[in-house]
Amino acid sequence: VRVLGLGETHDAAAAAEAEAVARAGGHVVVLGGSRRATALVADVCAASRPADATADCVAEEGPAATLIFPEATPLGARLPKALGRRLARRLEKRGASVLALNQVRHIGAA
């Protein structure tokens, strides 16, 4: 488990590392439903697809990224619910798992 903070001075490095994990077949979990978190999940999913794949494809191995956030929809505080649901569906079509109304309380070994 590696935890990287977005919104800090190393945003570009964290995004590059997340995309590298996806390209290598790994899974990335992003916490939060902000614009930055949503964009990172979309970028990670794009990085995990082969270059000749269409935009709307899901990896056979499962999702490349999971977005977890406490609101009902991504960008829930900024978008109308209908638009937020549409954004969530688009992320899912691109290979993300979207977990709304969830919070992470512990990260580490069980």
mmCIF file of N, CA and C in Angstrom:
data_model
loop_
_atom_site.group_PDB
_atom_site.id
_atom_site.type_symbol
_atom_site.label_atom_id
_atom_site.label_comp_id
_atom_site.label_asym_id
_atom_site.label_seq_id
_atom_site.Cartn_x
_atom_site.Cartn_y
_atom_site.Cartn_z
ATOM 1 N N VAL A 1 0.856 -1.173 0.000
ATOM 2 C CA VAL A 1 0.000 0.000 0.000
ATOM 3 C C VAL A 1 0.896 1.228 0.000
ATOM 4 N N ARG A 2 0.623 2.130 -0.902
ATOM 5 C CA ARG A 2 1.355 3.402 -0.961
ATOM 6 C C ARG A 2 0.316 4.503 -0.980
ATOM 7 N N VAL A 3 0.443 5.468 -0.086
ATOM 8 C CA VAL A 3 -0.507 6.564 0.006
ATOM 9 C C VAL A 3 0.169 7.829 -0.502
ATOM 10 N N LEU A 4 -0.452 8.468 -1.466
ATOM 11 C CA LEU A 4 0.060 9.715 -2.025
ATOM 12 C C LEU A 4 -0.987 10.797 -1.825
ATOM 13 N N GLY A 5 -0.556 11.972 -1.470
ATOM 14 C CA GLY A 5 -1.497 13.062 -1.251
ATOM 15 C C GLY A 5 -1.617 13.955 -2.460
ATOM 16 N N LEU A 6 -2.836 14.183 -2.902
ATOM 17 C CA LEU A 6 -3.068 15.180 -3.949
ATOM 18 C C LEU A 6 -3.316 16.519 -3.266
ATOM 19 N N GLY A 7 -3.130 17.575 -4.004
ATOM 20 C CA GLY A 7 -3.315 18.892 -3.425
ATOM 21 C C GLY A 7 -2.042 19.371 -2.744
ATOM 22 N N GLU A 8 -0.995 18.603 -2.880
ATOM 23 C CA GLU A 8 0.285 18.976 -2.302
ATOM 24 C C GLU A 8 1.250 19.344 -3.425
ATOM 25 N N THR A 9 2.485 19.620 -3.092
ATOM 26 C CA THR A 9 3.442 20.100 -4.081
ATOM 27 C C THR A 9 3.851 19.040 -5.086
ATOM 28 N N HIS A 10 3.563 17.787 -4.824
ATOM 29 C CA HIS A 10 4.003 16.712 -5.720
ATOM 30 C C HIS A 10 2.858 16.109 -6.533
ATOM 31 N N ASP A 11 1.870 16.911 -6.885
ATOM 32 C CA ASP A 11 0.733 16.414 -7.671
ATOM 33 C C ASP A 11 1.158 15.700 -8.943
ATOM 34 N N ALA A 12 2.040 16.312 -9.719
ATOM 35 C CA ALA A 12 2.447 15.729 -11.003
ATOM 36 C C ALA A 12 3.160 14.407 -10.789
ATOM 37 N N ALA A 13 3.993 14.322 -9.777
ATOM 38 C CA ALA A 13 4.704 13.072 -9.494
ATOM 39 C C ALA A 13 3.729 11.992 -9.031
ATOM 40 N N ALA A 14 2.759 12.354 -8.211
ATOM 41 C CA ALA A 14 1.766 11.384 -7.747
ATOM 42 C C ALA A 14 0.930 10.873 -8.909
ATOM 43 N N ALA A 15 0.527 11.762 -9.806
ATOM 44 C CA ALA A 15 -0.261 11.349 -10.972
ATOM 45 C C ALA A 15 0.555 10.443 -11.880
ATOM 46 N N ALA A 16 1.813 10.795 -12.104
ATOM 47 C CA ALA A 16 2.669 9.964 -12.952
ATOM 48 C C ALA A 16 2.868 8.582 -12.342
ATOM 49 N N GLU A 17 3.048 8.525 -11.032
ATOM 50 C CA GLU A 17 3.217 7.223 -10.375
ATOM 51 C C GLU A 17 1.937 6.394 -10.470
ATOM 52 N N ALA A 18 0.774 7.017 -10.286
ATOM 53 C CA ALA A 18 -0.489 6.297 -10.392
ATOM 54 C C ALA A 18 -0.694 5.750 -11.803
ATOM 55 N N GLU A 19 -0.369 6.539 -12.810
ATOM 56 C CA GLU A 19 -0.506 6.088 -14.192
ATOM 57 C C GLU A 19 0.470 4.955 -14.496
ATOM 58 N N ALA A 20 1.672 5.020 -13.934
ATOM 59 C CA ALA A 20 2.648 3.943 -14.133
ATOM 60 C C ALA A 20 2.160 2.641 -13.502
ATOM 61 N N VAL A 21 1.539 2.731 -12.347
ATOM 62 C CA VAL A 21 0.974 1.540 -11.693
ATOM 63 C C VAL A 21 -0.091 0.925 -12.592
ATOM 64 N N ALA A 22 -0.957 1.753 -13.157
ATOM 65 C CA ALA A 22 -2.018 1.260 -14.043
ATOM 66 C C ALA A 22 -1.450 0.625 -15.302
ATOM 67 N N ARG A 23 -0.440 1.254 -15.895
ATOM 68 C CA ARG A 23 0.186 0.690 -17.102
ATOM 69 C C ARG A 23 0.813 -0.668 -16.827
ATOM 70 N N ALA A 24 1.290 -0.857 -15.599
ATOM 71 C CA ALA A 24 1.913 -2.132 -15.222
ATOM 72 C C ALA A 24 0.878 -3.173 -14.815
ATOM 73 N N GLY A 25 -0.412 -2.826 -14.902
ATOM 74 C CA GLY A 25 -1.477 -3.771 -14.577
ATOM 75 C C GLY A 25 -1.953 -3.694 -13.139
ATOM 76 N N GLY A 26 -1.489 -2.697 -12.402
ATOM 77 C CA GLY A 26 -1.901 -2.540 -11.007
ATOM 78 C C GLY A 26 -3.225 -1.815 -10.876
ATOM 79 N N HIS A 27 -3.657 -1.666 -9.655
ATOM 80 C CA HIS A 27 -4.936 -1.018 -9.348
ATOM 81 C C HIS A 27 -4.661 0.205 -8.487
ATOM 82 N N VAL A 28 -5.300 1.310 -8.813
ATOM 83 C CA VAL A 28 -5.126 2.570 -8.094
ATOM 84 C C VAL A 28 -6.447 2.926 -7.433
ATOM 85 N N VAL A 29 -6.386 3.313 -6.160
ATOM 86 C CA VAL A 29 -7.566 3.779 -5.438
ATOM 87 C C VAL A 29 -7.377 5.254 -5.145
ATOM 88 N N VAL A 30 -8.375 6.052 -5.516
ATOM 89 C CA VAL A 30 -8.331 7.495 -5.295
ATOM 90 C C VAL A 30 -9.461 7.848 -4.333
ATOM 91 N N LEU A 31 -9.117 8.562 -3.271
ATOM 92 C CA LEU A 31 -10.101 8.960 -2.268
ATOM 93 C C LEU A 31 -10.513 10.400 -2.498
ATOM 94 N N GLY A 32 -11.820 10.634 -2.536
ATOM 95 C CA GLY A 32 -12.343 11.978 -2.714
ATOM 96 C C GLY A 32 -13.051 12.129 -4.040
ATOM 97 N N GLY A 33 -14.043 12.992 -4.062
ATOM 98 C CA GLY A 33 -14.825 13.197 -5.277
ATOM 99 C C GLY A 33 -14.596 14.547 -5.907
ATOM 100 N N SER A 34 -13.424 15.130 -5.675
ATOM 101 C CA SER A 34 -13.119 16.455 -6.218
ATOM 102 C C SER A 34 -12.828 16.391 -7.716
ATOM 103 N N ARG A 35 -12.692 17.566 -8.305
ATOM 104 C CA ARG A 35 -12.334 17.643 -9.721
ATOM 105 C C ARG A 35 -10.986 16.981 -9.961
ATOM 106 N N ARG A 36 -10.039 17.233 -9.097
ATOM 107 C CA ARG A 36 -8.702 16.669 -9.242
ATOM 108 C C ARG A 36 -8.717 15.146 -9.120
ATOM 109 N N ALA A 37 -9.457 14.634 -8.138
ATOM 110 C CA ALA A 37 -9.540 13.180 -7.945
ATOM 111 C C ALA A 37 -10.232 12.513 -9.128
ATOM 112 N N THR A 38 -11.299 13.113 -9.614
ATOM 113 C CA THR A 38 -12.036 12.566 -10.755
ATOM 114 C C THR A 38 -11.164 12.561 -12.009
ATOM 115 N N ALA A 39 -10.428 13.632 -12.224
ATOM 116 C CA ALA A 39 -9.527 13.700 -13.385
ATOM 117 C C ALA A 39 -8.419 12.660 -13.271
ATOM 118 N N LEU A 40 -7.899 12.445 -12.067
ATOM 119 C CA LEU A 40 -6.847 11.451 -11.883
ATOM 120 C C LEU A 40 -7.363 10.052 -12.217
ATOM 121 N N VAL A 41 -8.555 9.725 -11.774
ATOM 122 C CA VAL A 41 -9.127 8.401 -12.089
ATOM 123 C C VAL A 41 -9.289 8.243 -13.597
ATOM 124 N N ALA A 42 -9.773 9.273 -14.274
ATOM 125 C CA ALA A 42 -9.921 9.196 -15.732
ATOM 126 C C ALA A 42 -8.564 9.006 -16.403
ATOM 127 N N ASP A 43 -7.545 9.716 -15.934
ATOM 128 C CA ASP A 43 -6.206 9.585 -16.507
ATOM 129 C C ASP A 43 -5.612 8.202 -16.257
ATOM 130 N N VAL A 44 -5.829 7.664 -15.067
ATOM 131 C CA VAL A 44 -5.326 6.326 -14.736
ATOM 132 C C VAL A 44 -5.984 5.280 -15.629
ATOM 133 N N CYS A 45 -7.282 5.400 -15.832
ATOM 134 C CA CYS A 45 -7.984 4.454 -16.715
ATOM 135 C C CYS A 45 -7.466 4.561 -18.141
ATOM 136 N N ALA A 46 -7.235 5.777 -18.613
ATOM 137 C CA ALA A 46 -6.697 5.961 -19.964
ATOM 138 C C ALA A 46 -5.306 5.352 -20.071
ATOM 139 N N ALA A 47 -4.490 5.499 -19.045
ATOM 140 C CA ALA A 47 -3.126 4.948 -19.070
ATOM 141 C C ALA A 47 -3.123 3.431 -19.068
ATOM 142 N N SER A 48 -4.167 2.822 -18.521
ATOM 143 C CA SER A 48 -4.204 1.360 -18.410
ATOM 144 C C SER A 48 -4.637 0.675 -19.700
ATOM 145 N N ARG A 49 -5.220 1.450 -20.644
ATOM 146 C CA ARG A 49 -5.717 0.866 -21.891
ATOM 147 C C ARG A 49 -4.619 0.759 -22.925
ATOM 148 N N PRO A 50 -4.657 -0.262 -23.760
ATOM 149 C CA PRO A 50 -3.724 -0.318 -24.889
ATOM 150 C C PRO A 50 -3.956 0.870 -25.817
ATOM 151 N N ALA A 51 -2.929 1.282 -26.526
ATOM 152 C CA ALA A 51 -3.010 2.461 -27.391
ATOM 153 C C ALA A 51 -4.080 2.331 -28.466
ATOM 154 N N ASP A 52 -4.363 1.111 -28.916
ATOM 155 C CA ASP A 52 -5.341 0.919 -29.987
ATOM 156 C C ASP A 52 -6.759 0.694 -29.468
ATOM 157 N N ALA A 53 -6.969 0.784 -28.166
ATOM 158 C CA ALA A 53 -8.300 0.551 -27.583
ATOM 159 C C ALA A 53 -9.178 1.784 -27.747
ATOM 160 N N THR A 54 -10.480 1.558 -27.731
ATOM 161 C CA THR A 54 -11.419 2.678 -27.801
ATOM 162 C C THR A 54 -11.510 3.341 -26.433
ATOM 163 N N ALA A 55 -12.068 4.537 -26.380
ATOM 164 C CA ALA A 55 -12.175 5.276 -25.121
ATOM 165 C C ALA A 55 -13.057 4.552 -24.116
ATOM 166 N N ASP A 56 -14.082 3.883 -24.582
ATOM 167 C CA ASP A 56 -15.020 3.215 -23.684
ATOM 168 C C ASP A 56 -14.744 1.722 -23.665
ATOM 169 N N CYS A 57 -13.792 1.327 -22.864
ATOM 170 C CA CYS A 57 -13.521 -0.095 -22.721
ATOM 171 C C CYS A 57 -13.097 -0.362 -21.286
ATOM 172 N N VAL A 58 -13.485 -1.501 -20.778
ATOM 173 C CA VAL A 58 -13.145 -1.898 -19.419
ATOM 174 C C VAL A 58 -12.167 -3.048 -19.508
ATOM 175 N N ALA A 59 -11.115 -2.979 -18.726
ATOM 176 C CA ALA A 59 -10.112 -4.041 -18.735
ATOM 177 C C ALA A 59 -10.744 -5.356 -18.315
ATOM 178 N N GLU A 60 -10.316 -6.429 -18.966
ATOM 179 C CA GLU A 60 -10.850 -7.746 -18.631
ATOM 180 C C GLU A 60 -10.473 -8.161 -17.214
ATOM 181 N N GLU A 61 -9.351 -7.646 -16.706
ATOM 182 C CA GLU A 61 -8.883 -8.011 -15.373
ATOM 183 C C GLU A 61 -9.656 -7.287 -14.275
ATOM 184 N N GLY A 62 -10.484 -6.358 -14.630
ATOM 185 C CA GLY A 62 -11.219 -5.567 -13.646
ATOM 186 C C GLY A 62 -10.854 -4.102 -13.799
ATOM 187 N N PRO A 63 -11.370 -3.273 -12.910
ATOM 188 C CA PRO A 63 -11.126 -1.841 -13.051
ATOM 189 C C PRO A 63 -9.664 -1.486 -12.798
ATOM 190 N N ALA A 64 -9.175 -0.465 -13.500
ATOM 191 C CA ALA A 64 -7.811 0.028 -13.304
ATOM 192 C C ALA A 64 -7.751 0.945 -12.087
ATOM 193 N N ALA A 65 -8.892 1.561 -11.766
ATOM 194 C CA ALA A 65 -8.925 2.520 -10.666
ATOM 195 C C ALA A 65 -10.268 2.466 -9.971
ATOM 196 N N THR A 66 -10.248 2.828 -8.704
ATOM 197 C CA THR A 66 -11.469 2.950 -7.917
ATOM 198 C C THR A 66 -11.507 4.352 -7.330
ATOM 199 N N LEU A 67 -12.648 5.007 -7.459
ATOM 200 C CA LEU A 67 -12.871 6.328 -6.884
ATOM 201 C C LEU A 67 -13.824 6.160 -5.710
ATOM 202 N N ILE A 68 -13.387 6.551 -4.520
ATOM 203 C CA ILE A 68 -14.196 6.424 -3.301
ATOM 204 C C ILE A 68 -14.418 7.818 -2.733
ATOM 205 N N PHE A 69 -15.678 8.156 -2.461
ATOM 206 C CA PHE A 69 -15.988 9.491 -1.956
ATOM 207 C C PHE A 69 -17.277 9.446 -1.137
ATOM 208 N N PRO A 70 -17.450 10.382 -0.189
ATOM 209 C CA PRO A 70 -18.601 10.332 0.718
ATOM 210 C C PRO A 70 -19.901 10.918 0.159
ATOM 211 N N GLU A 71 -19.832 11.647 -0.948
ATOM 212 C CA GLU A 71 -21.029 12.262 -1.516
ATOM 213 C C GLU A 71 -21.802 11.250 -2.362
ATOM 214 N N ALA A 72 -22.980 11.660 -2.837
ATOM 215 C CA ALA A 72 -23.811 10.785 -3.671
ATOM 216 C C ALA A 72 -23.261 10.638 -5.080
ATOM 217 N N THR A 73 -22.540 11.650 -5.568
ATOM 218 C CA THR A 73 -21.969 11.623 -6.921
ATOM 219 C C THR A 73 -20.607 12.308 -6.891
ATOM 220 N N PRO A 74 -19.747 12.027 -7.891
ATOM 221 C CA PRO A 74 -18.506 12.788 -7.978
ATOM 222 C C PRO A 74 -18.820 14.272 -8.159
ATOM 223 N N LEU A 75 -18.001 15.111 -7.586
ATOM 224 C CA LEU A 75 -18.223 16.562 -7.626
ATOM 225 C C LEU A 75 -19.601 16.922 -7.081
ATOM 226 N N GLY A 76 -20.051 16.153 -6.094
ATOM 227 C CA GLY A 76 -21.405 16.298 -5.569
ATOM 228 C C GLY A 76 -21.740 17.679 -5.051
ATOM 229 N N ALA A 77 -20.760 18.404 -4.541
ATOM 230 C CA ALA A 77 -21.026 19.744 -4.022
ATOM 231 C C ALA A 77 -21.083 20.788 -5.137
ATOM 232 N N ARG A 78 -20.633 20.425 -6.329
ATOM 233 C CA ARG A 78 -20.545 21.410 -7.415
ATOM 234 C C ARG A 78 -21.465 21.135 -8.597
ATOM 235 N N LEU A 79 -21.908 19.887 -8.736
ATOM 236 C CA LEU A 79 -22.728 19.533 -9.898
ATOM 237 C C LEU A 79 -24.130 19.119 -9.459
ATOM 238 N N PRO A 80 -25.121 19.370 -10.302
ATOM 239 C CA PRO A 80 -26.450 18.804 -10.037
ATOM 240 C C PRO A 80 -26.337 17.273 -10.030
ATOM 241 N N LYS A 81 -27.193 16.621 -9.257
ATOM 242 C CA LYS A 81 -27.115 15.155 -9.130
ATOM 243 C C LYS A 81 -27.173 14.436 -10.468
ATOM 244 N N ALA A 82 -28.023 14.869 -11.364
ATOM 245 C CA ALA A 82 -28.145 14.193 -12.666
ATOM 246 C C ALA A 82 -26.823 14.248 -13.430
ATOM 247 N N LEU A 83 -26.158 15.377 -13.399
ATOM 248 C CA LEU A 83 -24.883 15.509 -14.089
ATOM 249 C C LEU A 83 -23.797 14.692 -13.378
ATOM 250 N N GLY A 84 -23.837 14.653 -12.053
ATOM 251 C CA GLY A 84 -22.895 13.832 -11.295
ATOM 252 C C GLY A 84 -23.061 12.352 -11.586
ATOM 253 N N ARG A 85 -24.318 11.897 -11.708
ATOM 254 C CA ARG A 85 -24.565 10.482 -12.056
ATOM 255 C C ARG A 85 -24.051 10.169 -13.463
ATOM 256 N N ARG A 86 -24.219 11.119 -14.353
ATOM 257 C CA ARG A 86 -23.718 10.934 -15.726
ATOM 258 C C ARG A 86 -22.188 10.833 -15.734
ATOM 259 N N LEU A 87 -21.536 11.663 -14.941
ATOM 260 C CA LEU A 87 -20.083 11.610 -14.816
ATOM 261 C C LEU A 87 -19.640 10.259 -14.252
ATOM 262 N N ALA A 88 -20.334 9.764 -13.242
ATOM 263 C CA ALA A 88 -19.995 8.456 -12.657
ATOM 264 C C ALA A 88 -20.132 7.347 -13.695
ATOM 265 N N ARG A 89 -21.203 7.370 -14.470
ATOM 266 C CA ARG A 89 -21.384 6.349 -15.523
ATOM 267 C C ARG A 89 -20.272 6.428 -16.566
ATOM 268 N N ARG A 90 -19.870 7.640 -16.924
ATOM 269 C CA ARG A 90 -18.796 7.797 -17.909
ATOM 270 C C ARG A 90 -17.481 7.233 -17.360
ATOM 271 N N LEU A 91 -17.189 7.481 -16.099
ATOM 272 C CA LEU A 91 -15.980 6.913 -15.492
ATOM 273 C C LEU A 91 -16.033 5.385 -15.499
ATOM 274 N N GLU A 92 -17.200 4.836 -15.189
ATOM 275 C CA GLU A 92 -17.354 3.375 -15.193
ATOM 276 C C GLU A 92 -17.167 2.801 -16.592
ATOM 277 N N LYS A 93 -17.698 3.482 -17.610
ATOM 278 C CA LYS A 93 -17.520 3.015 -18.988
ATOM 279 C C LYS A 93 -16.053 3.026 -19.388
ATOM 280 N N ARG A 94 -15.291 3.896 -18.782
ATOM 281 C CA ARG A 94 -13.868 4.018 -19.121
ATOM 282 C C ARG A 94 -12.991 3.110 -18.267
ATOM 283 N N GLY A 95 -13.601 2.329 -17.387
ATOM 284 C CA GLY A 95 -12.823 1.336 -16.651
ATOM 285 C C GLY A 95 -12.634 1.590 -15.180
ATOM 286 N N ALA A 96 -13.362 2.532 -14.594
ATOM 287 C CA ALA A 96 -13.226 2.824 -13.167
ATOM 288 C C ALA A 96 -14.355 2.174 -12.376
ATOM 289 N N SER A 97 -14.062 1.874 -11.143
ATOM 290 C CA SER A 97 -15.090 1.476 -10.191
ATOM 291 C C SER A 97 -15.408 2.722 -9.371
ATOM 292 N N VAL A 98 -16.674 3.078 -9.251
ATOM 293 C CA VAL A 98 -17.082 4.295 -8.553
ATOM 294 C C VAL A 98 -17.882 3.900 -7.319
ATOM 295 N N LEU A 99 -17.362 4.265 -6.144
ATOM 296 C CA LEU A 99 -18.010 3.913 -4.876
ATOM 297 C C LEU A 99 -18.448 5.181 -4.162
ATOM 298 N N ALA A 100 -19.719 5.552 -4.378
ATOM 299 C CA ALA A 100 -20.279 6.742 -3.743
ATOM 300 C C ALA A 100 -20.744 6.402 -2.329
ATOM 301 N N LEU A 101 -20.917 7.436 -1.524
ATOM 302 C CA LEU A 101 -21.411 7.303 -0.156
ATOM 303 C C LEU A 101 -20.557 6.341 0.671
ATOM 304 N N ASN A 102 -19.237 6.406 0.480
ATOM 305 C CA ASN A 102 -18.300 5.569 1.207
ATOM 306 C C ASN A 102 -17.169 6.403 1.761
ATOM 307 N N GLN A 103 -16.604 5.937 2.868
ATOM 308 C CA GLN A 103 -15.429 6.561 3.448
ATOM 309 C C GLN A 103 -14.435 5.498 3.828
ATOM 310 N N VAL A 104 -13.166 5.820 3.753
ATOM 311 C CA VAL A 104 -12.111 4.922 4.192
ATOM 312 C C VAL A 104 -11.733 5.321 5.607
ATOM 313 N N ARG A 105 -11.748 4.365 6.498
ATOM 314 C CA ARG A 105 -11.438 4.655 7.893
ATOM 315 C C ARG A 105 -10.072 4.128 8.313
ATOM 316 N N HIS A 106 -9.509 3.210 7.535
ATOM 317 C CA HIS A 106 -8.221 2.621 7.891
ATOM 318 C C HIS A 106 -7.471 2.206 6.634
ATOM 319 N N ILE A 107 -6.194 2.487 6.591
ATOM 320 C CA ILE A 107 -5.345 2.012 5.501
ATOM 321 C C ILE A 107 -4.168 1.294 6.150
ATOM 322 N N GLY A 108 -3.950 0.064 5.753
ATOM 323 C CA GLY A 108 -2.827 -0.691 6.300
ATOM 324 C C GLY A 108 -3.168 -2.158 6.429
ATOM 325 N N ALA A 109 -2.270 -2.880 7.039
ATOM 326 C CA ALA A 109 -2.459 -4.329 7.214
ATOM 327 C C ALA A 109 -3.604 -4.582 8.184
ATOM 328 N N ALA A 110 -4.371 -5.609 7.877
ATOM 329 C CA ALA A 110 -5.513 -5.958 8.745
ATOM 330 C C ALA A 110 -5.061 -6.636 10.010
#
